[in-house]
Coordinates of C-alpha atoms in Angstrom, one line a residue:
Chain A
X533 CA -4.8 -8.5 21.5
X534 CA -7.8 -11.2 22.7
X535 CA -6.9 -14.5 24.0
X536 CA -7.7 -16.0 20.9
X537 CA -4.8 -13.9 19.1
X538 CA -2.3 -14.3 22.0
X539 CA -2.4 -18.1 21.9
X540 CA -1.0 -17.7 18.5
X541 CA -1.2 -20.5 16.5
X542 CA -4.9 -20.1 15.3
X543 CA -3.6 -17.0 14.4
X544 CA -0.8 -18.5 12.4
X545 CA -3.1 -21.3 11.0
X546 CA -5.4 -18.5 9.4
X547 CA -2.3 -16.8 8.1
X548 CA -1.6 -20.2 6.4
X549 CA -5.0 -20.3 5.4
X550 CA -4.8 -16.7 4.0
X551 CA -1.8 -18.1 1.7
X552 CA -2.9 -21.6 0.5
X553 CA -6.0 -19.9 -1.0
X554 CA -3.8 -18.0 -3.7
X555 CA -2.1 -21.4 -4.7
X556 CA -5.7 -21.8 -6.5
X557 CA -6.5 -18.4 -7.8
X558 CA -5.8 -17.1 -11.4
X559 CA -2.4 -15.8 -12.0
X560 CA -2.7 -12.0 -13.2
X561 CA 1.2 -11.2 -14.2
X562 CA 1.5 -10.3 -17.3
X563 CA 4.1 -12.6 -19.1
X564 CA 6.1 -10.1 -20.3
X565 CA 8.9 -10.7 -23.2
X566 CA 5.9 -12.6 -25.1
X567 CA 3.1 -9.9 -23.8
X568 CA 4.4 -6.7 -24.3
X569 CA 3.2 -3.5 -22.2
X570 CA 1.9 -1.0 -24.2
X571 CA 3.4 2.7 -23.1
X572 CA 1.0 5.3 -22.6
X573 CA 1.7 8.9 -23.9
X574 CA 2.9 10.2 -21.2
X575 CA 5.4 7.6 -20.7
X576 CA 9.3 8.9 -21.2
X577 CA 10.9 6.0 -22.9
X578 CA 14.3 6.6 -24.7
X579 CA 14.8 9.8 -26.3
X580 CA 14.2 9.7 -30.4
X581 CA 14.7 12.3 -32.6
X582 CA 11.6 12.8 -34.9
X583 CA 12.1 12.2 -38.9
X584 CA 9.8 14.5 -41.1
X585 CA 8.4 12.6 -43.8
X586 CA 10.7 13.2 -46.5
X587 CA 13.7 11.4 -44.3
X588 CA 15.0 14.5 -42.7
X589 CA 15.6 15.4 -39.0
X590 CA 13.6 18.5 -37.6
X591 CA 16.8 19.3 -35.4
X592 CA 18.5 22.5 -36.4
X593 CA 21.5 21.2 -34.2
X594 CA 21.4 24.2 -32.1
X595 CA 22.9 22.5 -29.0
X596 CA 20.0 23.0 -26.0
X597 CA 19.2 20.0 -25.4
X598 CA 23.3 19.0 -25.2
X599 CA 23.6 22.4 -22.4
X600 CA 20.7 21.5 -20.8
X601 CA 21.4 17.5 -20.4
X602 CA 22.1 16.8 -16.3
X603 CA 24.3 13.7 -16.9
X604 CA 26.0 15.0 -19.7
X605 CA 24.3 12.5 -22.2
X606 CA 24.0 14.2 -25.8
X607 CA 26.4 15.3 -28.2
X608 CA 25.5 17.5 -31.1
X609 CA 27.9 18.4 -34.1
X610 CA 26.7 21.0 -36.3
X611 CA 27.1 21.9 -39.9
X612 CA 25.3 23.7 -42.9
X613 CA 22.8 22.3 -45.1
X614 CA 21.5 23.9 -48.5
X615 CA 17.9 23.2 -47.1
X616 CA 15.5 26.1 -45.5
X617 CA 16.7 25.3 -41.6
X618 CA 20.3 25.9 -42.7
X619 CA 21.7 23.9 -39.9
X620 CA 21.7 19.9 -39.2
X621 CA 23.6 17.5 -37.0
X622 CA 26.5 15.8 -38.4
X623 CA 26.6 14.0 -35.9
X624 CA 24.0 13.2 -32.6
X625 CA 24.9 10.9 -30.4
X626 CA 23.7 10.0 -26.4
X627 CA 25.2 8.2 -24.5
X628 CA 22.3 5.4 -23.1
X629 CA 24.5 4.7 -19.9
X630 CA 24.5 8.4 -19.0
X631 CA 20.6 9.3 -19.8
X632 CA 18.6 9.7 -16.5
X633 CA 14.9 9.9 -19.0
X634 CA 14.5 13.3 -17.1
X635 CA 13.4 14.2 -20.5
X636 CA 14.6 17.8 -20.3
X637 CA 15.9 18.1 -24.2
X638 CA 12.5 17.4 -24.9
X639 CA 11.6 20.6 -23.2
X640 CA 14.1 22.7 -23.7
X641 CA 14.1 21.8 -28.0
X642 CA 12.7 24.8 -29.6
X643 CA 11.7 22.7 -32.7
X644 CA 10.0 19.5 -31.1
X645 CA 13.3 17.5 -32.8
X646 CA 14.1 15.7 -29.8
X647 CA 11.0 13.7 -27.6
X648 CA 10.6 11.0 -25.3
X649 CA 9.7 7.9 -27.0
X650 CA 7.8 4.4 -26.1
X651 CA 10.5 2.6 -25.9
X652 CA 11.3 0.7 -23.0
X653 CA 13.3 -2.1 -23.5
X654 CA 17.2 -1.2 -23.6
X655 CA 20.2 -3.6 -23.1
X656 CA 23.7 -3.8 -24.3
X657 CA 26.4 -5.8 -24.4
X658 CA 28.9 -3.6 -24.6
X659 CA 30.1 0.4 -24.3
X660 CA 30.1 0.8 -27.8
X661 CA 26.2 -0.8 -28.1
X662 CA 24.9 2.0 -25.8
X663 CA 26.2 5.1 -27.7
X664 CA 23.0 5.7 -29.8
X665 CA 23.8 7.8 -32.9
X666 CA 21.9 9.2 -35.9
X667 CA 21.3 5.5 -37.2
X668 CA 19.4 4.5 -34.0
X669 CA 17.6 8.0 -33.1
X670 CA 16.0 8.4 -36.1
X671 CA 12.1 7.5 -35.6
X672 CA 9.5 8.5 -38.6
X673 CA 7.3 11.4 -37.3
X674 CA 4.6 8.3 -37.8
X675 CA 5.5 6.5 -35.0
X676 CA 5.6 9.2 -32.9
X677 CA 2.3 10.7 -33.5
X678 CA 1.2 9.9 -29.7
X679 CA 3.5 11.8 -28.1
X680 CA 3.8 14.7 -30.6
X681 CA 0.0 14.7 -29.7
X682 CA 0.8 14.5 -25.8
X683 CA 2.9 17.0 -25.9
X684 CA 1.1 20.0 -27.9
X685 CA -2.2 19.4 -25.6
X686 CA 0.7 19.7 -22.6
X687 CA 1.6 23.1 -24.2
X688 CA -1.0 24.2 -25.3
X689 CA -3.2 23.7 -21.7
X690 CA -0.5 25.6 -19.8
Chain B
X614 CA 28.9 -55.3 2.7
X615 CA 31.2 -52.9 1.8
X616 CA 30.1 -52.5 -1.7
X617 CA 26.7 -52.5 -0.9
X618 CA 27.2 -49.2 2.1
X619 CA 29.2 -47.9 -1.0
X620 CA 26.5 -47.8 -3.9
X621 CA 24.0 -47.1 -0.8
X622 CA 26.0 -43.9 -0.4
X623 CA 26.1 -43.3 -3.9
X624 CA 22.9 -43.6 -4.4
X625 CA 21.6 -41.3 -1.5
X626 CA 24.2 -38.3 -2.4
X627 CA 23.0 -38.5 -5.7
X628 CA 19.4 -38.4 -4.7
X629 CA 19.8 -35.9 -1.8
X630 CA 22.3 -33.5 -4.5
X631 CA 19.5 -33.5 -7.1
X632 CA 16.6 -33.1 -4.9
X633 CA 18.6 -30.1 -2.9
X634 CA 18.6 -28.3 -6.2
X635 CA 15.0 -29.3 -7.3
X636 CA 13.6 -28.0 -4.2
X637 CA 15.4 -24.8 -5.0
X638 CA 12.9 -24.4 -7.6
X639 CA 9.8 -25.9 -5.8
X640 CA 10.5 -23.2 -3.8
X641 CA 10.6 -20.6 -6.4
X642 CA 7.3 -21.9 -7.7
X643 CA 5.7 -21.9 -4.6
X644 CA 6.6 -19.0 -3.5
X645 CA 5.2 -17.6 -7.1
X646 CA 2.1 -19.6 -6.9
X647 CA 1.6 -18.1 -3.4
X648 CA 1.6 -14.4 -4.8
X649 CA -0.3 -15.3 -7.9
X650 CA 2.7 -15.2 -10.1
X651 CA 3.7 -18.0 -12.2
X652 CA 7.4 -18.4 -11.5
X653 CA 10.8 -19.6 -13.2
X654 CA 9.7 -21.0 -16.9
X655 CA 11.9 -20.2 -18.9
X656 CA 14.9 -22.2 -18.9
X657 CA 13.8 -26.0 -20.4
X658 CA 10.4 -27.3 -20.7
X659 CA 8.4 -25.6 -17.8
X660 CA 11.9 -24.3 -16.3
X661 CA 13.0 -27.4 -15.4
X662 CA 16.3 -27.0 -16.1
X663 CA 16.8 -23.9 -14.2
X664 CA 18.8 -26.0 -11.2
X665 CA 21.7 -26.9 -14.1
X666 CA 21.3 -23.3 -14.9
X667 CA 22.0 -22.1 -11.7
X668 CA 24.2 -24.7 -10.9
X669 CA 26.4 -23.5 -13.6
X670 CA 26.4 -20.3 -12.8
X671 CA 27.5 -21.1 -9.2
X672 CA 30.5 -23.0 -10.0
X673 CA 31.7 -20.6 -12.9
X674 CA 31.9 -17.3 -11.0
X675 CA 34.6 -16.5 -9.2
X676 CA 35.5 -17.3 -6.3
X677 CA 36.3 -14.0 -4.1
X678 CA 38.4 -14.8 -0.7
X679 CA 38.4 -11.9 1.6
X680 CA 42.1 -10.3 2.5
X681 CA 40.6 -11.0 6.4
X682 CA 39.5 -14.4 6.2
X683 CA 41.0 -17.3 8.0
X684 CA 42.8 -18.9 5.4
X685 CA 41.5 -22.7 5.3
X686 CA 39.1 -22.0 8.1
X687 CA 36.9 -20.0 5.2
X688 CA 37.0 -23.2 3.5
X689 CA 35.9 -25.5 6.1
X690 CA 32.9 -23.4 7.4
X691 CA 30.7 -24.6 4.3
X692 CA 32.2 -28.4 4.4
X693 CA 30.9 -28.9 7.7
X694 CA 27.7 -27.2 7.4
X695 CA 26.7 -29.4 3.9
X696 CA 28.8 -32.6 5.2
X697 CA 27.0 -32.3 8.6
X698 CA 23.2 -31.7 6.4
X699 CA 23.7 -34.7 4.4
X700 CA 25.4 -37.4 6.8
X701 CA 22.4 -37.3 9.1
X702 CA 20.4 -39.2 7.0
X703 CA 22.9 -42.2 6.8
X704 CA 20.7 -43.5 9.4
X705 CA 17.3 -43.3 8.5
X706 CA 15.7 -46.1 7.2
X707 CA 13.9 -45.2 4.2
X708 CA 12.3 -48.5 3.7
X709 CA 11.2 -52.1 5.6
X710 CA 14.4 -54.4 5.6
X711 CA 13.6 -56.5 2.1
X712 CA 14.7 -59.9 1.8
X713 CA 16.2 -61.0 -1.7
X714 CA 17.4 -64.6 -1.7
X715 CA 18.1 -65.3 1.5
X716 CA 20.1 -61.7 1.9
X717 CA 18.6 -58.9 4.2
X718 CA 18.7 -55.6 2.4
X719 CA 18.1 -52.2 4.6
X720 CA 16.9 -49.6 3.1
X721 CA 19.5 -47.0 5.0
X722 CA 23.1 -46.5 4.8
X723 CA 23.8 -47.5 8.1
X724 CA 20.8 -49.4 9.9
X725 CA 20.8 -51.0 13.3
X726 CA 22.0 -48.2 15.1
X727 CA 21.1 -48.5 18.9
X728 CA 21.7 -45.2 19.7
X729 CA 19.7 -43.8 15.9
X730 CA 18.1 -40.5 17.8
X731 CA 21.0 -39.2 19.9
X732 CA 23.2 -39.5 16.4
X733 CA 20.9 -37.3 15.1
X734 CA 20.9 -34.7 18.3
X735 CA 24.9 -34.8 18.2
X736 CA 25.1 -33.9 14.3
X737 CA 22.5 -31.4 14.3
X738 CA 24.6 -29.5 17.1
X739 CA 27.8 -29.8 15.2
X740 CA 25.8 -27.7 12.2
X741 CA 26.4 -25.3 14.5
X742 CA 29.9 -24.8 14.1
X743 CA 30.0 -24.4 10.5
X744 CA 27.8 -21.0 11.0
X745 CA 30.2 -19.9 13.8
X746 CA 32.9 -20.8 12.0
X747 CA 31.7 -19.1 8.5
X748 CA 30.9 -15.9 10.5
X749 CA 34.2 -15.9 12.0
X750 CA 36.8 -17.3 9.9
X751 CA 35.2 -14.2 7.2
X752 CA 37.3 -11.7 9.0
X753 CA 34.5 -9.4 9.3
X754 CA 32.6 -8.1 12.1
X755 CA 28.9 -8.0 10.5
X756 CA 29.4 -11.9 9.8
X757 CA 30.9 -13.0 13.2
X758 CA 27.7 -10.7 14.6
X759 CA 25.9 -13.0 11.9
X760 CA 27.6 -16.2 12.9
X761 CA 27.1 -15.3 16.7
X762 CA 23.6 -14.8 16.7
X763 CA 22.8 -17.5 14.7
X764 CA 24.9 -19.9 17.3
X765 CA 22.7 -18.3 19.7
X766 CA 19.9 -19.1 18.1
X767 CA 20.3 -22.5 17.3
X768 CA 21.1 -23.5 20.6
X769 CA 18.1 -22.4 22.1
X770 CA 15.8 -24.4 19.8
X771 CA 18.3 -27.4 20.2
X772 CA 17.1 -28.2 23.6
X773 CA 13.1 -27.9 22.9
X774 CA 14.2 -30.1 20.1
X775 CA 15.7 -32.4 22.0
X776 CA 12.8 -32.4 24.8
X777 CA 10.1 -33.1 22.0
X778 CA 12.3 -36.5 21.1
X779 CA 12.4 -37.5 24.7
X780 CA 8.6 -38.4 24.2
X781 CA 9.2 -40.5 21.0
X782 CA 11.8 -42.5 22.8
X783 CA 9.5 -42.4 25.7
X784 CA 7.2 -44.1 24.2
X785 CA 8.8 -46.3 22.0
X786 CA 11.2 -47.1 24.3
X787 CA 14.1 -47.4 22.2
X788 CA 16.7 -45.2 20.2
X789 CA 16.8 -47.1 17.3
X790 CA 15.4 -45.3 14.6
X791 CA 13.4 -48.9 13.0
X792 CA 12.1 -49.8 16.4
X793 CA 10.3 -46.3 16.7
X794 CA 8.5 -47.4 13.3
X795 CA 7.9 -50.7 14.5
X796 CA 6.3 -49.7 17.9
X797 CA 4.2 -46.6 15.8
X798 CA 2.9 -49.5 13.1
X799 CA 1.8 -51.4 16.3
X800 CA 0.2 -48.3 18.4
X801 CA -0.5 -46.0 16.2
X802 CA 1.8 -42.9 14.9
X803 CA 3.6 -40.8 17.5
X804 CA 1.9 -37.7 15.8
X805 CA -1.3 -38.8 17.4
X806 CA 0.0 -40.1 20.6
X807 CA 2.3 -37.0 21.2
X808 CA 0.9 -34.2 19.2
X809 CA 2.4 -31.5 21.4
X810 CA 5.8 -33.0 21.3
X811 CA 5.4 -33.2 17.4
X812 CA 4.3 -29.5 17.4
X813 CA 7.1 -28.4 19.5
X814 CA 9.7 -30.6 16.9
X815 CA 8.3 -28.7 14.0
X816 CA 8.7 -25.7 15.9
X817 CA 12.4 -26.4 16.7
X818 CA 13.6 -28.0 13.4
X819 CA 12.4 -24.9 11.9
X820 CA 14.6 -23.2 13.7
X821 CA 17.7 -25.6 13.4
X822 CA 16.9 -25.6 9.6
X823 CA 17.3 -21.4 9.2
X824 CA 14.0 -21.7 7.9
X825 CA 11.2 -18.7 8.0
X826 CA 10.1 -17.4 10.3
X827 CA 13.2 -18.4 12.0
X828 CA 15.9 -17.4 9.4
X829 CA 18.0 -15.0 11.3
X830 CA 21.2 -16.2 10.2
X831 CA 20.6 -14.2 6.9
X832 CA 18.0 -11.8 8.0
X833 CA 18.9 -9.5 5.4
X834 CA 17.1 -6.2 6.5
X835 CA 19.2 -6.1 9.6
X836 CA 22.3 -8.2 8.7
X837 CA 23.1 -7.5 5.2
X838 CA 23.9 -11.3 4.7
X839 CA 24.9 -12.8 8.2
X840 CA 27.3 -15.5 8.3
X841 CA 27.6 -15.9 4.6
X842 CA 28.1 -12.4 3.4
X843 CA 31.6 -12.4 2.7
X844 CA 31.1 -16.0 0.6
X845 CA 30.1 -15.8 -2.9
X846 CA 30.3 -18.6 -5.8
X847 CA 30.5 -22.7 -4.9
X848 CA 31.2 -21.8 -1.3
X849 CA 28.0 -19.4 -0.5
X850 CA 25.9 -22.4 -2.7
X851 CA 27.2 -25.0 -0.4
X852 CA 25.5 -22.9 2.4
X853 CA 22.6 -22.2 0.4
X854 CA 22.0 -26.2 -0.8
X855 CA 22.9 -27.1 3.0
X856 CA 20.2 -25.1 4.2
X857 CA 17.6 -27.2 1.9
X858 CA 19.6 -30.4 2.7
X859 CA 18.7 -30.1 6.4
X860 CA 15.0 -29.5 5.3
X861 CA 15.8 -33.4 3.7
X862 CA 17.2 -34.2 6.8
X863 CA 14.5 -33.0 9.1
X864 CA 11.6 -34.0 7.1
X865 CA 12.9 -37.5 7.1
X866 CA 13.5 -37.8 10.7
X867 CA 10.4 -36.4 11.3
X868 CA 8.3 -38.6 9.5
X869 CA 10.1 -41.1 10.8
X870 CA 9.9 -40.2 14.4
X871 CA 6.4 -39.2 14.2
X872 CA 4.9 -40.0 11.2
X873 CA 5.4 -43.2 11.4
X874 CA 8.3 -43.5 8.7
X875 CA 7.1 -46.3 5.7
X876 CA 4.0 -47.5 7.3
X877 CA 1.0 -47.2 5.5
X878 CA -1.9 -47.1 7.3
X879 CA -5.5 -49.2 6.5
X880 CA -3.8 -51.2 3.9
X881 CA -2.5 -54.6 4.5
X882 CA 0.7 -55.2 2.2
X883 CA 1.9 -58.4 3.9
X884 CA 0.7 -60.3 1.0
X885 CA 2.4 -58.4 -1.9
X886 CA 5.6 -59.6 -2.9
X887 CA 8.6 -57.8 -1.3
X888 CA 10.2 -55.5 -3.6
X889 CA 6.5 -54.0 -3.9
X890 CA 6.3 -53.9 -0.7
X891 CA 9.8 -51.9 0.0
X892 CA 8.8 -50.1 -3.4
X893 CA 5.6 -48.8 -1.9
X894 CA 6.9 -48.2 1.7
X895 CA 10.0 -46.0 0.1
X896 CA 6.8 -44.4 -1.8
X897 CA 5.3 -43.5 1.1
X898 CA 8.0 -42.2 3.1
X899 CA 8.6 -40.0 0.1
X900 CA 4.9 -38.6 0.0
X901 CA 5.2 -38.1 3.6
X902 CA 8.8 -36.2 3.4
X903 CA 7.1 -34.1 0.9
X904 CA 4.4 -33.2 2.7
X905 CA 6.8 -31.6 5.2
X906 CA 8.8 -29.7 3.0
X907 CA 5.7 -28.6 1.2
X908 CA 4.6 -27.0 5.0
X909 CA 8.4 -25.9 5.2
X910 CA 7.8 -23.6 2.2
X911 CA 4.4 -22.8 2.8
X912 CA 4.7 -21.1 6.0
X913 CA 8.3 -19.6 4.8
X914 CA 5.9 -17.6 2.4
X915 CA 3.5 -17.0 4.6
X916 CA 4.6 -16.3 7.9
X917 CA 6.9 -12.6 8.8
X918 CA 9.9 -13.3 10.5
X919 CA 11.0 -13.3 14.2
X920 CA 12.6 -10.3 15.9
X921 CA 15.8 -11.2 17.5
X922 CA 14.6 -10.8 21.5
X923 CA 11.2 -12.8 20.4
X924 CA 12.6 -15.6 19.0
X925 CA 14.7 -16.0 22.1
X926 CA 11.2 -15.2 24.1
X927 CA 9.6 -17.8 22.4
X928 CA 12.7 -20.3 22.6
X929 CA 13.7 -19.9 26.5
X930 CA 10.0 -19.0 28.0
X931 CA 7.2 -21.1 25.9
X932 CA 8.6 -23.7 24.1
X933 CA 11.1 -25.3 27.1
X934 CA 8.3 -25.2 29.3
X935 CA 6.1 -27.0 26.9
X936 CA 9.0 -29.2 26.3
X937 CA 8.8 -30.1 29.8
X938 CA 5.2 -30.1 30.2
X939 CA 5.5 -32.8 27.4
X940 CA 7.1 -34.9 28.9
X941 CA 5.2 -35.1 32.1
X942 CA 2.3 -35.9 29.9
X943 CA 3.8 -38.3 27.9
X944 CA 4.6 -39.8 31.3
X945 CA 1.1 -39.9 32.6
X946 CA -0.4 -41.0 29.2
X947 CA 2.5 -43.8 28.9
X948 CA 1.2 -44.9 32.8
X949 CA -2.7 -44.9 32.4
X950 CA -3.0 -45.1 29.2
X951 CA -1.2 -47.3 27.0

């Protein structure tokens, strides 16, 4: 260190200096709740399960994503259907607590049912709040075009 | 007389009480406006009601008492830390006397006092004991550490403190907080006639206050919380709010001391009628006080903190010495000079 440094306080005075200069300089945070952040593609939001058009889930309830889930997240109950996949979830449920976003039953689903969606913004109130069923993981293939997108050019470039 | 000290009391608890938690938030917005963030708006118009927010919040969680701690002692420890914050101000005199009718009013709770400067020495020290006491009386070894260090620390800066008021009273030649004004509006503020003993002041009160880059007492990184971590609702608040109480208390004797308190300089108010004159002299002993807790936050968010074995460095090896060196210039400049 020179002098000049050693002294110390025309150090500190530039420091001070350094600071008061932001107290006039345009703010550049983004104010969030009213100014949303828009997720890319890539971004692994809260799993979704896709909707084909005519109001049906894809999954065909065979249980993957459930074995494969770290935390223990997903629950899958299966049954028969008179449709051409033959099988559907009764019931599909994750638990929001438990999911880590790893996004690993998006990988492992063999019928591109289950994928990471935009969705950031999560909160409960209570237990019961977080356990996301059917009625709440249903998303319309529509909204979902981005990452259904994302994904097959990730496939497909491998 | 009694019922006037009373609603003088009154009126300065209030004062101090709300302005403890507004500067919670000045700080807040400082601190944002210093990292080009925009800061707490969301409660009230503009956030302004974010102290009653948090005020709530304070006084409606629970309160935890560790199995270890001291029984009433753990009570104590934040009394005497927010009693000793706000009682030092009794003396300052906020305004000129004002005469209504006949009838002297001072603008300070207790005015007059001969011995104004070593009042404020002896309370500052006994802020010490609350911290000690909080870091003991918690039962816990990381907060009597806390407590420990922080006595440490504050007793270091004490004396510098004291050595850079030995040149006020030096050359004011009295103790009483209202002469000091009187003898700064007649030669000139002490700032200008003592700079180094106002730099070394600043230094120290920063210090005494807990403030950045002196804030060891709740250095987190190393400490986890200090003296205060086993406190939590009301009780770790009163800590919190006695923290920003002394900045109150040390702006105010240091515009007083050095500042010149109420005087306003290059404008001659002699011929206003009195209550505008005590209006604008409280007005300007505000500004002033502001100013200094404006710096207060500015460096805070500015400047890194202290290492332990340098803030004792800089205590024990600089600033004494300058203290001293002080005063043997205030000496010479009282003798030739004035």
């Amino acid at each position: 260190m020179s002098l000049w440094e050693r002294i110390y306080l025309p150090e500190i005075a530039r420091g001070l200096f350094t600071s008061i200069k932001h107290l006039f300089r345009p703010k550049f945070v983004r104010q969030y709740p009213e100014e949303k952040w828009d997720a890319p593609a890539s971004f692994r939001g809260r799993p979704v399960l896709v909707q084909e058009d005519n109001g049906v889930e894809r999954c065909v309830a065979c249980g993957l994503c459930s074995r494969v889930c770290p935390p223990l997240a997903i629950e899958v109950q299966a049954s028969e259907t008179e449709l051409l996949k033959e099988r559907y979830p009764v019931r599909f449920e994750i638990n929001m607590l438990r999911c880590i976003f790893c996004g690993f039953c998006e990988e492992v689903c063999p019928e591109e049912a289950i994928v990471m969606s935009q969705d950031y913004e999560l909160t409960f109130r209570k237990y019961s709040d977080a356990l996301y069923g059917k009625d709440k993981l249903l998303t319309p293939k529509a909204k979902l075009k981005d990452r259904l997108e994302f994904l097959r050019q990730m496939r497909t470039s491998k | 007389m009694i019922v006037e000290a009373l609603i003088k009391i009154v009126a300065l608890l209030l004062i101090v009480l709300t302005s403890v938690a507004y500067l919670v938030l000045l700080e807040r917005w400082i601190c944002a406006w210093l990292q080009d963030r925009i800061g707490p708006n969301r409660v009230g118009p503009l956030g302004l009601l974010q102290p009653l927010a948090d005020v709530l919040k304070l006084l409606l969680k629970e309160d935890i008492e560790p199995t270890a701690a001291q029984g009433w002692y753990h009570w104590l420890a934040p009394v005497i830390s927010i009693t000793v914050a706000i009682s030092a101000l009794a003396i300052v005199p906020f305004g000129a006397s004002l005469v209504l009718g006949g009838h002297t009013v001072n603008i300070a709770v207790a005015s007059g006092v001969n011995i104004g400067v070593l009042y404020i020495i002896a309370l500052t020290s006994v802020g010490v004991y609350g911290i000690t006491l909080a870091g003991w009386s918690s039962g816990s070894k990381y907060s009597l550490l806390g407590g420990l260090r922080s006595s440490a620390q504050m007793i270091s800066y004490e004396l510098t403190l004291g050595l850079g008021l030995v040149s006020v009273v030096m050359l004011s030649g009295s103790l009483d907080m209202t002469n000091i004004i009187h003898s700064q509006i007649a030669g000139g503020w002490n700032i200008l006639r003592a700079p180094l003993g106002f730099l070394l002041f600043i230094t120290s009160s920063f210090a005494e206050t807990n403030r950045q880059p002196f804030d060891l007492p709740e250095a987190e990184p190393e400490l986890v919380g200090g003296y205060h971590t086993e406190y939590s609702s009301m009780k770790w608040a009163l800590f919190f709010l006695s923290e920003y109480a002394n900045m109150i208390t040390a702006s105010a004797v240091m515009t007083v001391l050095f500042l010149g308190g109420w005087h306003v300089p290059f404008f001659d108010l002699s011929s206003m009628n009195p209550i505008a004159q005590a209006a604008i002299g409280v007005g300007a002993m505000a500004v002033k006080m502001f100013a200094i807790i404006f710096f207060f936050m500015w460096v805070r968010w500015s400047i890194p903190r202290f290492r332990y074995d340098q803030l004792m460095d800089l205590g024990w090896k600089v600033l004494l010495p300058l203290g001293i060196l002080n005063i043997v210039l205030t000496a010479l400049e009282k003798t030739y000079l004035l």
